[in-house]
Short mmCIF file of C-alpha atoms and ligand atoms in Angstrom, two decimals:
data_model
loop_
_atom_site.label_atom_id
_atom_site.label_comp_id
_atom_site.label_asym_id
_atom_site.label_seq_id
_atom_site.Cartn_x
_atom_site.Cartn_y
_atom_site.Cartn_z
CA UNK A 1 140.16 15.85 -5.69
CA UNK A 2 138.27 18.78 -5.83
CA UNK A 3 136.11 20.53 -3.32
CA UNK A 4 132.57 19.55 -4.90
CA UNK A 5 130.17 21.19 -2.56
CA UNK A 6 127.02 23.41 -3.88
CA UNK A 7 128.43 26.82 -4.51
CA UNK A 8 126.79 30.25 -5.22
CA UNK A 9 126.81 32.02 -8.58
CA UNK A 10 127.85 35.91 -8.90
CA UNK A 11 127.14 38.35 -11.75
CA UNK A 12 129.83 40.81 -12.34
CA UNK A 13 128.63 44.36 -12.37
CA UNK A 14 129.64 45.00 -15.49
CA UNK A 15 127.49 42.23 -17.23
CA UNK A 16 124.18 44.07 -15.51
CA UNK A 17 124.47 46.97 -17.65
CA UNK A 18 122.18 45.41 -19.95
CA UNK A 19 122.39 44.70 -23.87
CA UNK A 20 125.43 43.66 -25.57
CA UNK A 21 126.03 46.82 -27.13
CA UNK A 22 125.75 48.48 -23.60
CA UNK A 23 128.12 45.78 -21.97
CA UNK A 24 131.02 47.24 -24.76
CA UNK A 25 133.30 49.44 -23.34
CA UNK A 26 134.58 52.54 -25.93
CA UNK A 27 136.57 50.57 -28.67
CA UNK A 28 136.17 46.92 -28.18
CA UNK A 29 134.37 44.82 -30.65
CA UNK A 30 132.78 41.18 -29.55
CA UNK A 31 134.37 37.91 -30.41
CA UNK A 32 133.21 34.75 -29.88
CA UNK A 33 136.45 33.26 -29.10
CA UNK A 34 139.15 33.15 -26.72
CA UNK A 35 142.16 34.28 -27.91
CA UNK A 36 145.53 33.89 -26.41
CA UNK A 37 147.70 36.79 -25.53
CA UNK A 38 150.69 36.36 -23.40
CA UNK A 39 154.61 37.03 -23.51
CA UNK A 40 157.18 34.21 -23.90
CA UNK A 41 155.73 30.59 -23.64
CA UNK A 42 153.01 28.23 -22.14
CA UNK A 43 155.19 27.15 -18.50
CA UNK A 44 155.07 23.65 -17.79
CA UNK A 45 154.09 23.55 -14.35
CA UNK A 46 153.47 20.72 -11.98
CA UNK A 47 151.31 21.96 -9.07
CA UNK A 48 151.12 18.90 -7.44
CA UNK A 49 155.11 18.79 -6.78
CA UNK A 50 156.10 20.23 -3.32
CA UNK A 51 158.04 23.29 -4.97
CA UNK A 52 154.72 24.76 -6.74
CA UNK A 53 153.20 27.17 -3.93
CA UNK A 54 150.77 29.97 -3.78
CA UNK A 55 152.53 32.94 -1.61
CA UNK A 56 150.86 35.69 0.31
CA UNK A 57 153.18 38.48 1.63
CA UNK A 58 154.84 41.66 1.91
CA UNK A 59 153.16 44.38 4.34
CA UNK A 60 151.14 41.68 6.45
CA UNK A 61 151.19 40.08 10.16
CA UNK A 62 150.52 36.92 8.62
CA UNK A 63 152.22 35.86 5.55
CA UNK A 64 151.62 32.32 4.74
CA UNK A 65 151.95 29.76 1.72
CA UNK A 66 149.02 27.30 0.08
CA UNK A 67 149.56 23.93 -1.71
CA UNK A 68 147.14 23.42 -5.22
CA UNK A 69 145.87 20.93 -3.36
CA UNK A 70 144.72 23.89 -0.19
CA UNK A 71 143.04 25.45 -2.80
CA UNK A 72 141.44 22.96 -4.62
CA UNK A 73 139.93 22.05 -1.17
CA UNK A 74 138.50 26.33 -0.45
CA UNK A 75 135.20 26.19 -1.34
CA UNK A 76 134.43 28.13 -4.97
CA UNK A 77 131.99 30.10 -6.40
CA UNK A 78 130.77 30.42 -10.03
CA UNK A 79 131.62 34.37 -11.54
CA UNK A 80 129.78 35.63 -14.80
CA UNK A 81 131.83 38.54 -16.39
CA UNK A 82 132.28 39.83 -19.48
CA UNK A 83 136.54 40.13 -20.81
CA UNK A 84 137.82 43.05 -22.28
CA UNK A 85 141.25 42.97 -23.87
CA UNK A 86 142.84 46.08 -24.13
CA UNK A 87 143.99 44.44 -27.67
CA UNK A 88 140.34 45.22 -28.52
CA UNK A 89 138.82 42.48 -28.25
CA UNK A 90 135.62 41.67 -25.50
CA UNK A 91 133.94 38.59 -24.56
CA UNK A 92 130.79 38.42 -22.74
CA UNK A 93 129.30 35.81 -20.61
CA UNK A 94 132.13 34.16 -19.61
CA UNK A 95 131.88 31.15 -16.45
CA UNK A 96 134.51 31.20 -14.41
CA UNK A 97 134.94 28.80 -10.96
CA UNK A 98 137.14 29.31 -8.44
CA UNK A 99 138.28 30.62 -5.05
CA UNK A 100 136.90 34.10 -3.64
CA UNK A 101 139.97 36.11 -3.51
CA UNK A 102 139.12 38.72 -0.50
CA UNK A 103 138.94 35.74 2.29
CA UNK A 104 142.52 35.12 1.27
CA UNK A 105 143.77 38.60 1.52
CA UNK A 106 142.24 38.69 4.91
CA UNK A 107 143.83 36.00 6.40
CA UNK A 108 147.41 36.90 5.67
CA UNK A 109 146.20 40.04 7.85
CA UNK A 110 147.51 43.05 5.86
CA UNK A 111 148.86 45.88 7.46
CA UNK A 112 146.18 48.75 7.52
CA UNK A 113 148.12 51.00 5.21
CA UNK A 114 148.00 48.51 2.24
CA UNK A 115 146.43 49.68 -1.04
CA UNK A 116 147.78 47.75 -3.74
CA UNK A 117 148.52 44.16 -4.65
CA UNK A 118 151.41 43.04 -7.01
CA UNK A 119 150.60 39.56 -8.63
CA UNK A 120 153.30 37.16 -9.14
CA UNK A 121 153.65 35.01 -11.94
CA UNK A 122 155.43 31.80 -13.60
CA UNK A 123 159.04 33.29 -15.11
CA UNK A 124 158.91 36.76 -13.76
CA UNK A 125 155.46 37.68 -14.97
CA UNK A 126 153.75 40.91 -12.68
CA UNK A 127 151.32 43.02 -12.46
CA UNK A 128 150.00 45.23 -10.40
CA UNK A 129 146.01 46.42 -9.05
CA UNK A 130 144.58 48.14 -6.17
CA UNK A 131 143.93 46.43 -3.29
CA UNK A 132 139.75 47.40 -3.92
CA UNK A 133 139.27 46.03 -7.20
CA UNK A 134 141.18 43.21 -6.20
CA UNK A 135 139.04 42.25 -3.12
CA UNK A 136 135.84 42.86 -5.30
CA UNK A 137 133.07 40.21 -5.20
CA UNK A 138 133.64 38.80 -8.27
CA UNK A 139 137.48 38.87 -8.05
CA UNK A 140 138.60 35.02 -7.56
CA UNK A 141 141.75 33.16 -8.16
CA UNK A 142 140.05 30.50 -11.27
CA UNK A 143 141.12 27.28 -12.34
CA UNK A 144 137.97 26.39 -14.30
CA UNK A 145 136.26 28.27 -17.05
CA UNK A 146 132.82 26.91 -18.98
CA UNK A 147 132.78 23.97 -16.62
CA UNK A 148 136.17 22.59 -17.79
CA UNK A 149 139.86 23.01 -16.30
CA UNK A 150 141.76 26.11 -17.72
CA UNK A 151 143.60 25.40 -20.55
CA UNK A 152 147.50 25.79 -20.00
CA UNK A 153 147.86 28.54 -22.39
CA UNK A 154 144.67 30.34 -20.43
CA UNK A 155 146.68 30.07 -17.16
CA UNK A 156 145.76 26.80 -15.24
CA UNK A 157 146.73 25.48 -12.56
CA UNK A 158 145.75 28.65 -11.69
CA UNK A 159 145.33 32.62 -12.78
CA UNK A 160 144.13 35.38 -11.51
CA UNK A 161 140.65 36.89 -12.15
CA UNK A 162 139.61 40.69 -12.08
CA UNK A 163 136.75 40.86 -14.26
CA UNK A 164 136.33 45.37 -13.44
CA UNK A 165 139.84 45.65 -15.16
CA UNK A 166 141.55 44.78 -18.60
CA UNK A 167 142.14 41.23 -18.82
CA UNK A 168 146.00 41.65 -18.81
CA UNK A 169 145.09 42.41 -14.71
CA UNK A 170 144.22 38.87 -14.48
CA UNK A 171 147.51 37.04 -14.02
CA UNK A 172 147.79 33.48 -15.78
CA UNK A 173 150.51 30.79 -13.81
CA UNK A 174 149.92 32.73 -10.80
CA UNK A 175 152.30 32.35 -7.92
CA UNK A 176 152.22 34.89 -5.32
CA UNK A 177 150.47 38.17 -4.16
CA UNK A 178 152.28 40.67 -2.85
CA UNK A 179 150.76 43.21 -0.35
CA UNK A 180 151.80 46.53 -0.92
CA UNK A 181 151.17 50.37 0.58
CA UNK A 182 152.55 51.83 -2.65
CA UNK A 183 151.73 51.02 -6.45
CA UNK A 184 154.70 49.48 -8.59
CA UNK A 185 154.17 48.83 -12.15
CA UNK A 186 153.95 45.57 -13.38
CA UNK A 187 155.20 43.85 -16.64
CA UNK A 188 153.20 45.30 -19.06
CA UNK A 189 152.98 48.46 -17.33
CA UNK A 190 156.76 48.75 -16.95
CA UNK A 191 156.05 48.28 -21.14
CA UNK A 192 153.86 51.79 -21.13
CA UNK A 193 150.40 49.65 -20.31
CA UNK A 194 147.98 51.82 -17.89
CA UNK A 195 148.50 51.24 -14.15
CA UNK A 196 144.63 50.91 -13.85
CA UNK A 197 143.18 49.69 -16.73
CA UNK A 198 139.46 50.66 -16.21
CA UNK A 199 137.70 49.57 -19.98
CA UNK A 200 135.12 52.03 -19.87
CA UNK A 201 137.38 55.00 -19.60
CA UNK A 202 139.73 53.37 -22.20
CA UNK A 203 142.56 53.41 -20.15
CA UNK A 204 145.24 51.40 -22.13
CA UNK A 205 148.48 52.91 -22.09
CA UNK A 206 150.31 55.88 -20.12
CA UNK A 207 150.18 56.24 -16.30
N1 LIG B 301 151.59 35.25 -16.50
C1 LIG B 301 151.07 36.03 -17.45
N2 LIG B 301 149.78 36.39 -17.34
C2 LIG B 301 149.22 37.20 -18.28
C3 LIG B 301 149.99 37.69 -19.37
C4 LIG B 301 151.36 37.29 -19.45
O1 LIG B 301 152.11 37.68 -20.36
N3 LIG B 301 151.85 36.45 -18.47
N4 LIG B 301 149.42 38.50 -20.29
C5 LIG B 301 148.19 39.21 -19.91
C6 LIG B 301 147.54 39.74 -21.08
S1 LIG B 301 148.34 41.01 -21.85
C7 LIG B 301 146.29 39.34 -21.47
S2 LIG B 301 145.46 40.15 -22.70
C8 LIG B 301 145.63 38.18 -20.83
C9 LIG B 301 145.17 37.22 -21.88
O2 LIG B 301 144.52 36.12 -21.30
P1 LIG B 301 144.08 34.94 -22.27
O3 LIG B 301 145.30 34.48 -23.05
O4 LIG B 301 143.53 33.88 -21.38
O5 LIG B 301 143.04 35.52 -23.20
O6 LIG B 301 146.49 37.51 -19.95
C10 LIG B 301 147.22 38.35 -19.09
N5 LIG B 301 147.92 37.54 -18.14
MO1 LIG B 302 147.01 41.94 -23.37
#
C-alpha cells in the first residue's frame, strides 16, 4: 500500500525558462522517448524482503535505516522537470512522484560541516552531488514516473532524482546516501564524467 493522500505539485526551475528551445541546455537535442543508459544489468531486487534497506549515514548524529514499505508510507509530491543526458539527449516535461529528499537528510542530523552526498547503488553503483543541489525542492527519491511505477530498467523500487544536474546524478536501484564533508567521485566520475554536471554550462567530462 501506498501513501494516497492529496499531494502538492512542483515545477523545476529549469522548466520555467520558457519555450522548448530555451529549456535546451548547449548541445542537447529533444527526444520524445526515454532511453535507457546504465552500466552492467537491470538488478533483480525484492524490496519487500527484510535485507532491501534504504541507509542514511556517514558524518551524522543520527544515522538510521528505512524499509520500502517506510517510504511508500512518507507522503510524496508530484516534480515537473525537464532530463538532460549528458549522452545528448533532453526530455522535457517529465512527472515524477515521490518522496521530498531534504526532510530525509534532516533527520539523520548531519554534522554541520557536510557538503556533499555520495549515493549508493544496487552492485556498487555511486555517485556523488553537493549536499545543495541535493536538498533542492524538486530533488526527491521517485518510484513513479507519468503516473505509473518506474520501470526496472528506469530504477524502481526506487532512484534518485536531481532534476538541476545531468541525469547520470540521479541514481537508479538506490540504496544508501552517504553524508560527506569532502567530495569523492563517483562511478562515472571515477570514468572522467564531471563532478558537477551542471547542463547549461556543458559540464560533461573532466573535474
Ligand atoms: N545505479 C545506476 N544508476 C544510474 C546509472 C548506472 O549505471 N547505475 N547510470 C546513470 C546514467 S549514466 C544515466 S544517463 C541515467 C539514465 O537513466 P535512464 O536509464 O532512466 O534514462 O541513469 C543514471 N543512473
Ligand atoms: Mo549517462
Amino acid at each position: 500500500m501506498e501513501n494516497t493522500a492529496p499531494r502538492s505539485r512542483i515545477v523545476s526551475p529549469d522548466t520555467l525558462r520558457g519555450t522548448p528551445a530555451d529549456r535546451t541546455p548547449p548541445g542537447q537535442q529533444l527526444t520524445r522517448k526515454w532511453p535507457v543508459l546504465h552500466y552492467g544489468s537491470v538488478p533483480k531486487i525484492k524490496p519487500f524482503d527484510p535485507e532491501w534497506s534504504l541507509r542514511f549515514f556517514g558524518l551524522c548524529d543520527d544515522p538510521y535505516e528505512l524499509s520500502y514499505q517506510d517510504i511508500l508510507d512518507l507522503p510524496t509530491v508530484d516534480i515537473v522537470c525537464d532530463m538532460h543526458c549528458v549522452t545528448h539527449w533532453s526530455r522535457l516535461n517529465n512527472v515524477f512522484t515521490g518522496v521530498p529528499i531534504a526532510p530525509l537528510i534532516a533527520r539523520a542530523k548531519p554534522k554541520p560541516n557536510v557538503r556533499f552526498v555520495l549515493c549508493h547503488s544496487e552492485a556498487g553503483f555511486t555517485t556523488n552531488v553537493p549536499l545543495k543541489e541535493f536538498i533542492a525542492d524538486d530533488c526527491i527519491l521517485a518510484y513513479r514516473w507519468e503516473g505509473k511505477e518506474l520501470t526496472p530498467e528506469h530504477g524502481w523500487p526506487l532512484r534518485g532524482l536531481v532534476p538541476s544536474l545531468y541525469l547520470w546524478k540521479s541514481a537508479k536501484w538506490l540504496r544508501g546516501i552517504e553524508l560527506r564533508a569532502t567530495d569523492a567521485p563517483g562511478f562515472w566520475e571515477q570514468g572522467g564524467y564531471h563532478m558537477h554536471g551542471d547542463p547549461w554550462k556543458e559540464e560533461r567530462f573532466g573535474w
